[in-house]
Coordinates of C-alpha atoms in Angstrom, one line a residue:
M221 CA 130.2 168.7 -176.6
I222 CA 132.7 169.8 -179.3
N223 CA 132.0 166.7 -181.5
D224 CA 128.3 165.6 -180.8
L225 CA 128.2 163.7 -184.3
F226 CA 127.7 160.3 -182.9
L227 CA 125.0 161.3 -180.3
R228 CA 123.2 163.3 -183.3
A229 CA 123.3 160.4 -185.7
C230 CA 122.1 158.3 -182.6
R231 CA 118.9 160.5 -182.6
R232 CA 119.0 160.4 -186.3
E233 CA 119.1 164.3 -186.3
Q234 CA 121.0 165.8 -188.9
V235 CA 124.5 165.5 -189.3
E236 CA 127.5 167.3 -191.7
R237 CA 129.0 163.7 -192.1
T238 CA 128.6 160.1 -190.9
P239 CA 130.6 159.4 -187.2
V240 CA 132.7 156.8 -187.3
W241 CA 134.4 154.6 -184.8
M242 CA 134.7 150.8 -184.2
M243 CA 133.9 148.0 -181.8
R244 CA 137.2 146.7 -180.2
Q245 CA 139.3 150.2 -181.1
A246 CA 141.2 150.2 -178.0
G247 CA 143.0 147.0 -178.3
R248 CA 146.2 145.4 -179.9
Y249 CA 146.2 146.9 -183.4
L250 CA 147.7 149.9 -181.6
P251 CA 151.3 149.9 -180.6
E252 CA 150.2 152.2 -177.8
Y253 CA 148.1 149.6 -176.4
R254 CA 150.5 147.2 -177.0
A255 CA 153.3 149.0 -174.9
I256 CA 150.8 149.1 -172.0
R257 CA 149.9 145.4 -172.3
A258 CA 153.5 144.6 -171.8
K259 CA 153.6 145.7 -168.3
V260 CA 150.4 144.2 -167.0
D261 CA 148.1 141.6 -167.7
F262 CA 144.5 141.9 -169.0
L263 CA 142.4 141.7 -165.9
T264 CA 144.9 144.3 -164.3
L265 CA 144.5 146.9 -167.0
C266 CA 140.5 146.2 -166.9
K267 CA 140.8 147.1 -163.0
T268 CA 143.2 150.2 -162.9
P269 CA 141.0 153.1 -164.0
E270 CA 144.0 155.2 -165.0
L271 CA 145.2 152.7 -167.5
A272 CA 141.6 151.8 -168.8
A273 CA 141.1 155.3 -169.4
E274 CA 144.1 155.9 -171.1
V275 CA 143.7 152.9 -173.6
S276 CA 140.2 154.3 -173.9
I277 CA 141.3 157.7 -175.2
Q278 CA 144.2 156.3 -177.5
P279 CA 141.8 155.6 -180.6
V280 CA 140.7 159.1 -180.2
D281 CA 144.1 160.8 -179.9
I282 CA 145.6 158.4 -182.8
L283 CA 142.6 157.9 -185.1
G284 CA 140.5 161.0 -184.5
V285 CA 137.2 158.6 -184.5
D286 CA 133.9 160.3 -183.3
A287 CA 133.1 158.6 -179.9
C288 CA 135.0 156.8 -177.5
I289 CA 134.2 153.4 -175.7
V290 CA 135.4 152.8 -172.3
F291 CA 137.9 149.7 -171.7
S292 CA 136.6 146.8 -170.0
D293 CA 135.2 143.5 -170.8
I294 CA 131.8 142.0 -170.8
L295 CA 133.1 139.2 -168.3
V296 CA 133.7 141.4 -165.3
V297 CA 130.1 141.3 -164.7
P298 CA 129.6 137.7 -163.8
E299 CA 133.1 137.9 -162.0
A300 CA 130.9 140.5 -159.9
M301 CA 128.2 137.9 -159.6
G302 CA 130.7 135.4 -157.8
M303 CA 132.2 133.5 -160.9
K304 CA 136.1 133.4 -160.5
L305 CA 137.4 134.7 -164.1
F306 CA 140.5 133.8 -165.7
I307 CA 142.2 135.2 -168.8
E308 CA 144.7 133.0 -170.9
E309 CA 147.4 135.1 -171.5
G310 CA 148.7 134.9 -175.2
S311 CA 145.2 133.9 -176.4
G312 CA 143.4 136.1 -174.5
R313 CA 140.4 133.2 -173.9
P314 CA 138.4 133.9 -171.1
R315 CA 137.6 130.9 -168.5
F316 CA 135.5 130.3 -165.6
E317 CA 136.8 128.0 -162.8
N318 CA 133.6 126.4 -161.9
P319 CA 130.9 126.5 -164.7
I320 CA 127.2 126.7 -163.9
R321 CA 125.9 123.0 -163.4
S322 CA 123.1 123.2 -161.2
L323 CA 120.0 125.4 -159.8
A324 CA 122.3 125.6 -156.8
D325 CA 125.1 127.6 -158.9
I326 CA 122.7 129.9 -160.3
N327 CA 120.9 130.5 -156.9
R328 CA 124.4 131.2 -155.6
L329 CA 125.0 133.9 -158.0
I330 CA 124.5 137.5 -156.3
V331 CA 122.9 140.7 -158.2
P332 CA 125.8 142.9 -157.3
D333 CA 125.9 146.6 -156.3
P334 CA 127.9 148.1 -159.3
N335 CA 128.8 151.1 -157.5
S336 CA 130.8 149.1 -154.8
D337 CA 131.3 145.5 -156.5
L338 CA 132.2 146.9 -160.0
K339 CA 133.8 150.5 -158.7
Y340 CA 136.9 150.1 -160.5
V341 CA 134.4 150.3 -163.8
M342 CA 132.7 153.3 -162.7
D343 CA 135.8 155.0 -161.5
A344 CA 137.1 154.5 -165.1
V345 CA 134.0 155.8 -166.7
R346 CA 134.4 159.1 -164.7
L347 CA 138.2 159.6 -165.4
T348 CA 137.7 158.7 -169.0
R349 CA 135.0 161.2 -169.4
K350 CA 137.1 163.6 -167.5
N351 CA 140.0 163.2 -169.5
L352 CA 138.3 163.4 -172.8
N353 CA 137.3 166.8 -172.0
N354 CA 134.2 166.7 -174.1
R355 CA 136.0 166.4 -177.1
V356 CA 134.0 163.4 -178.4
P357 CA 130.8 161.4 -176.6
L358 CA 131.8 158.3 -174.4
I359 CA 130.3 154.8 -174.7
G360 CA 129.5 152.4 -172.1
F361 CA 128.7 148.6 -173.0
A362 CA 127.7 145.4 -171.5
G363 CA 127.3 142.0 -172.6
S364 CA 123.6 140.8 -173.1
P365 CA 121.9 138.5 -170.7
W366 CA 122.2 135.3 -173.1
T367 CA 125.6 135.9 -174.0
L368 CA 126.8 136.2 -170.8
A369 CA 124.8 133.1 -169.4
T370 CA 126.3 131.3 -172.6
Y371 CA 130.0 132.2 -171.0
M372 CA 129.0 131.4 -167.5
V373 CA 127.5 127.9 -168.2
E374 CA 130.2 126.9 -171.0
G375 CA 132.9 127.9 -168.7
K376 CA 134.8 129.3 -171.6
G377 CA 134.4 129.3 -175.4
S378 CA 132.8 126.6 -177.4
K379 CA 132.4 125.3 -180.7
N380 CA 128.7 123.3 -180.2
F381 CA 127.5 125.2 -176.8
R382 CA 126.2 121.9 -175.8
S383 CA 125.8 122.9 -172.1
I384 CA 124.0 126.1 -172.8
K385 CA 121.6 124.8 -175.1
E386 CA 121.3 121.8 -172.9
L387 CA 120.1 123.9 -170.1
I388 CA 117.4 125.8 -172.4
Y389 CA 116.0 122.9 -174.0
S390 CA 116.0 120.4 -170.7
N391 CA 115.5 122.9 -168.2
P392 CA 114.1 126.3 -169.7
K393 CA 112.9 127.7 -166.4
E394 CA 116.2 127.4 -164.7
A395 CA 117.7 129.2 -168.2
H396 CA 114.8 131.9 -167.5
G397 CA 115.8 132.3 -164.1
L398 CA 119.4 132.8 -164.7
L399 CA 118.5 135.3 -167.7
D400 CA 116.0 137.3 -165.8
K401 CA 118.9 137.5 -162.8
L402 CA 121.8 138.5 -165.6
A403 CA 118.8 141.2 -167.1
R404 CA 118.3 142.9 -163.7
T405 CA 122.2 143.0 -163.0
V406 CA 123.0 144.4 -166.7
A407 CA 120.4 146.7 -166.2
A408 CA 121.8 148.1 -163.3
Y409 CA 125.4 148.2 -164.4
L410 CA 124.6 150.1 -167.4
S411 CA 122.4 152.3 -165.4
A412 CA 125.4 153.2 -163.2
K413 CA 127.6 153.8 -165.9
I414 CA 125.4 156.5 -167.2
E415 CA 125.2 158.1 -164.2
A416 CA 129.2 157.9 -163.9
G417 CA 129.2 159.7 -167.4
A418 CA 128.4 157.3 -170.3
Q419 CA 126.8 159.2 -172.5
A420 CA 125.3 156.5 -174.6
V421 CA 125.5 152.5 -174.1
Q422 CA 125.8 149.5 -176.3
I423 CA 124.6 145.9 -175.6
F424 CA 126.7 143.2 -177.3
D425 CA 125.2 140.1 -178.2
T426 CA 127.9 138.3 -179.4
W427 CA 126.1 134.6 -179.2
G428 CA 122.4 135.5 -180.5
G429 CA 123.2 133.8 -183.6
I430 CA 123.7 130.7 -182.1
L431 CA 119.9 130.1 -181.7
P432 CA 117.0 129.3 -184.2
P433 CA 115.1 132.6 -184.4
D434 CA 112.3 131.5 -182.0
E435 CA 114.7 130.7 -179.4
F436 CA 117.0 133.7 -180.1
K437 CA 113.3 135.6 -179.5
E438 CA 112.8 133.8 -176.4
F439 CA 116.2 133.3 -174.5
S440 CA 118.0 136.5 -175.9
L441 CA 115.8 139.5 -177.3
R442 CA 113.5 139.0 -174.5
Y443 CA 116.0 140.1 -171.8
I444 CA 117.6 142.3 -173.9
E445 CA 114.2 144.2 -173.7
Q446 CA 114.1 144.0 -170.4
V447 CA 117.3 145.6 -169.9
L448 CA 116.3 148.4 -171.9
K449 CA 113.1 148.7 -169.8
L450 CA 114.9 148.8 -166.8
L451 CA 117.3 150.8 -167.9
K452 CA 118.1 154.6 -166.8
R453 CA 118.7 156.2 -169.8
N454 CA 118.9 159.8 -168.7
G455 CA 118.8 160.8 -172.2
A456 CA 121.7 158.5 -173.4
P457 CA 121.0 156.5 -176.6
T458 CA 121.0 152.8 -176.4
I459 CA 122.5 150.5 -179.2
V460 CA 121.9 147.1 -179.5
F461 CA 124.0 144.5 -181.7
C462 CA 123.4 141.2 -182.2
K463 CA 126.0 138.9 -184.0
D464 CA 124.3 136.6 -187.0
C465 CA 121.0 137.8 -186.3
G466 CA 119.7 139.2 -189.6
H467 CA 117.2 137.2 -189.7
S468 CA 115.3 139.3 -186.6
I469 CA 116.3 142.6 -187.5
E470 CA 112.8 144.1 -186.9
A471 CA 112.6 142.3 -183.6
I472 CA 115.8 143.8 -182.3
A473 CA 114.5 147.5 -183.4
D474 CA 111.5 146.9 -181.3
T475 CA 113.1 146.2 -178.5
G476 CA 113.1 149.8 -177.5
C477 CA 116.8 150.3 -178.6
D478 CA 117.7 153.8 -180.5
V479 CA 120.5 152.4 -182.9
V480 CA 120.6 148.8 -184.3
G481 CA 124.1 147.4 -184.7
L482 CA 124.5 145.3 -188.1
D483 CA 127.1 142.7 -188.4
W484 CA 128.7 142.5 -191.8
S485 CA 126.6 139.6 -193.3
I486 CA 123.5 142.3 -193.5
D487 CA 122.7 144.4 -196.2
I488 CA 122.6 148.0 -194.7
E489 CA 120.0 149.0 -197.8
K490 CA 117.9 146.5 -196.9
A491 CA 118.1 147.1 -193.2
R492 CA 117.1 150.7 -193.8
M493 CA 114.3 149.8 -195.7
M494 CA 113.1 147.6 -192.9
V495 CA 113.7 149.6 -189.7
G496 CA 115.6 153.0 -190.6
G497 CA 112.3 155.0 -190.2
Y498 CA 112.4 154.5 -186.7
V499 CA 115.7 153.4 -185.7
A500 CA 119.6 154.5 -186.3
L501 CA 122.0 151.9 -187.9
Q502 CA 125.0 151.3 -187.0
G503 CA 127.7 149.4 -189.3
N504 CA 129.4 147.1 -191.5
L505 CA 132.4 147.3 -193.0
D506 CA 133.8 143.5 -192.7
P507 CA 136.7 143.6 -190.5
S508 CA 138.9 141.4 -192.6
M509 CA 138.7 144.6 -195.4
L510 CA 141.0 146.3 -193.4
Y511 CA 143.9 143.8 -194.3
A512 CA 143.4 145.3 -198.1
S513 CA 145.0 148.2 -199.5
P514 CA 143.8 151.7 -198.4
D515 CA 142.4 152.5 -201.8
R516 CA 140.4 149.0 -201.5
I517 CA 139.2 149.8 -198.1
R518 CA 137.9 153.2 -199.3
N519 CA 135.8 151.7 -202.2
G520 CA 134.3 149.4 -199.2
V521 CA 133.7 152.5 -197.3
V522 CA 131.7 154.4 -200.3
K523 CA 129.9 150.9 -201.1
I524 CA 128.3 150.7 -197.9
L525 CA 127.4 154.7 -197.8
A526 CA 126.0 154.5 -201.1
K527 CA 123.5 151.5 -199.8
F528 CA 122.7 153.3 -196.8
G529 CA 121.9 156.5 -199.1
N530 CA 121.3 159.9 -198.3
G531 CA 120.2 161.3 -194.7
S532 CA 121.0 161.0 -191.5
G533 CA 120.9 157.8 -188.8
H534 CA 124.1 156.0 -189.8
I535 CA 126.9 155.4 -187.7
F536 CA 129.8 154.1 -189.5
N537 CA 131.2 151.2 -187.8
L538 CA 132.9 147.3 -188.7
G539 CA 130.6 144.5 -188.8
H540 CA 132.4 143.3 -185.6
G541 CA 135.3 144.4 -183.7
I542 CA 138.2 145.0 -185.2
L543 CA 141.2 142.2 -185.5
P544 CA 144.2 142.6 -183.8
D545 CA 146.9 142.1 -186.4
I546 CA 145.3 145.0 -189.0
P547 CA 148.3 147.5 -190.0
I548 CA 147.6 150.6 -188.0
E549 CA 147.7 152.7 -191.5
H550 CA 145.0 150.8 -193.0
V551 CA 142.6 151.8 -189.7
Q552 CA 143.8 155.4 -190.5
A553 CA 142.9 155.0 -193.8
F554 CA 139.4 153.5 -193.0
V555 CA 138.7 156.7 -190.8
Q556 CA 139.7 159.1 -193.0
A557 CA 137.8 157.4 -196.1
V558 CA 134.5 157.8 -194.0
K559 CA 135.5 161.4 -193.1
E560 CA 136.1 162.3 -196.5
E561 CA 133.7 160.7 -198.5
S562 CA 130.8 160.6 -196.3
P563 CA 129.6 164.6 -196.4
K564 CA 128.8 163.6 -200.2
F565 CA 125.8 162.0 -198.4
H566 CA 124.8 165.0 -196.2
R567 CA 124.3 167.9 -198.8

């Protein structure tokens, strides 16, 4: 590996500077990505390994980030389980034709074989790894069981999450059955990605924060921990990112992950004091700060670096995915600021 900063930081080993990458770094803020999307729809891009590999590597070539994440979507997993997925062109909002509404719907879901039912993803992993030529590590990802269940039960994005909350409060046994099936599916999916060449994996729990703390532990964290126990890691570091879950940092760190991803609402200094002794931390600049001037972006970067303090175990990232209309020059300024300012904290 020519640049293994990211992997070393995941393991809290010594690094010369803080590595940097971004969630959703293969996306619409890049003109090169938009040029490809102008020719194909989103799901076709996800399901064409050559195109998925190309857009995955674009940020490495254009921005010089320290890790590459395989381009895909978390909802290809429930689609492979038997649910028809649509992505609305323009808005990019996902929608399932027939949301889960009964125990019979849950029982009809299959546990897919990732190497056949999601072969196009594994092909994209292998091709991306090959084309990277060991320049930077490759990250695979999946949605958490809870986040996947939320989309599968709601059928689309939601403001009040009525259907999924009705399920957990009125029929918790059925909810646990669905989440167990999803945990086994996600574990097999991520294990197959590692086998195909992913050198680290991240679990995205986008909707963990809609739950109160006790229910978060019961219906979300419990199944993230199950995924990690079933995962065939083969030495690959694991990252868990739970949005709006600052109330449970210690519990997230105790799942058995190597890295805890932090959203922008969490103070990284406090998080390091709580769990930095046994997990690495990833984050956590507010994505909206990238609308500001390059000087303001640099100030924001320095503030987070200073809050984390000296030493290893930090991967710089945004506190959520990069927004689609961020000026490319500002993204470049962000990456450059991390590269230029972070060595001061690794002397």
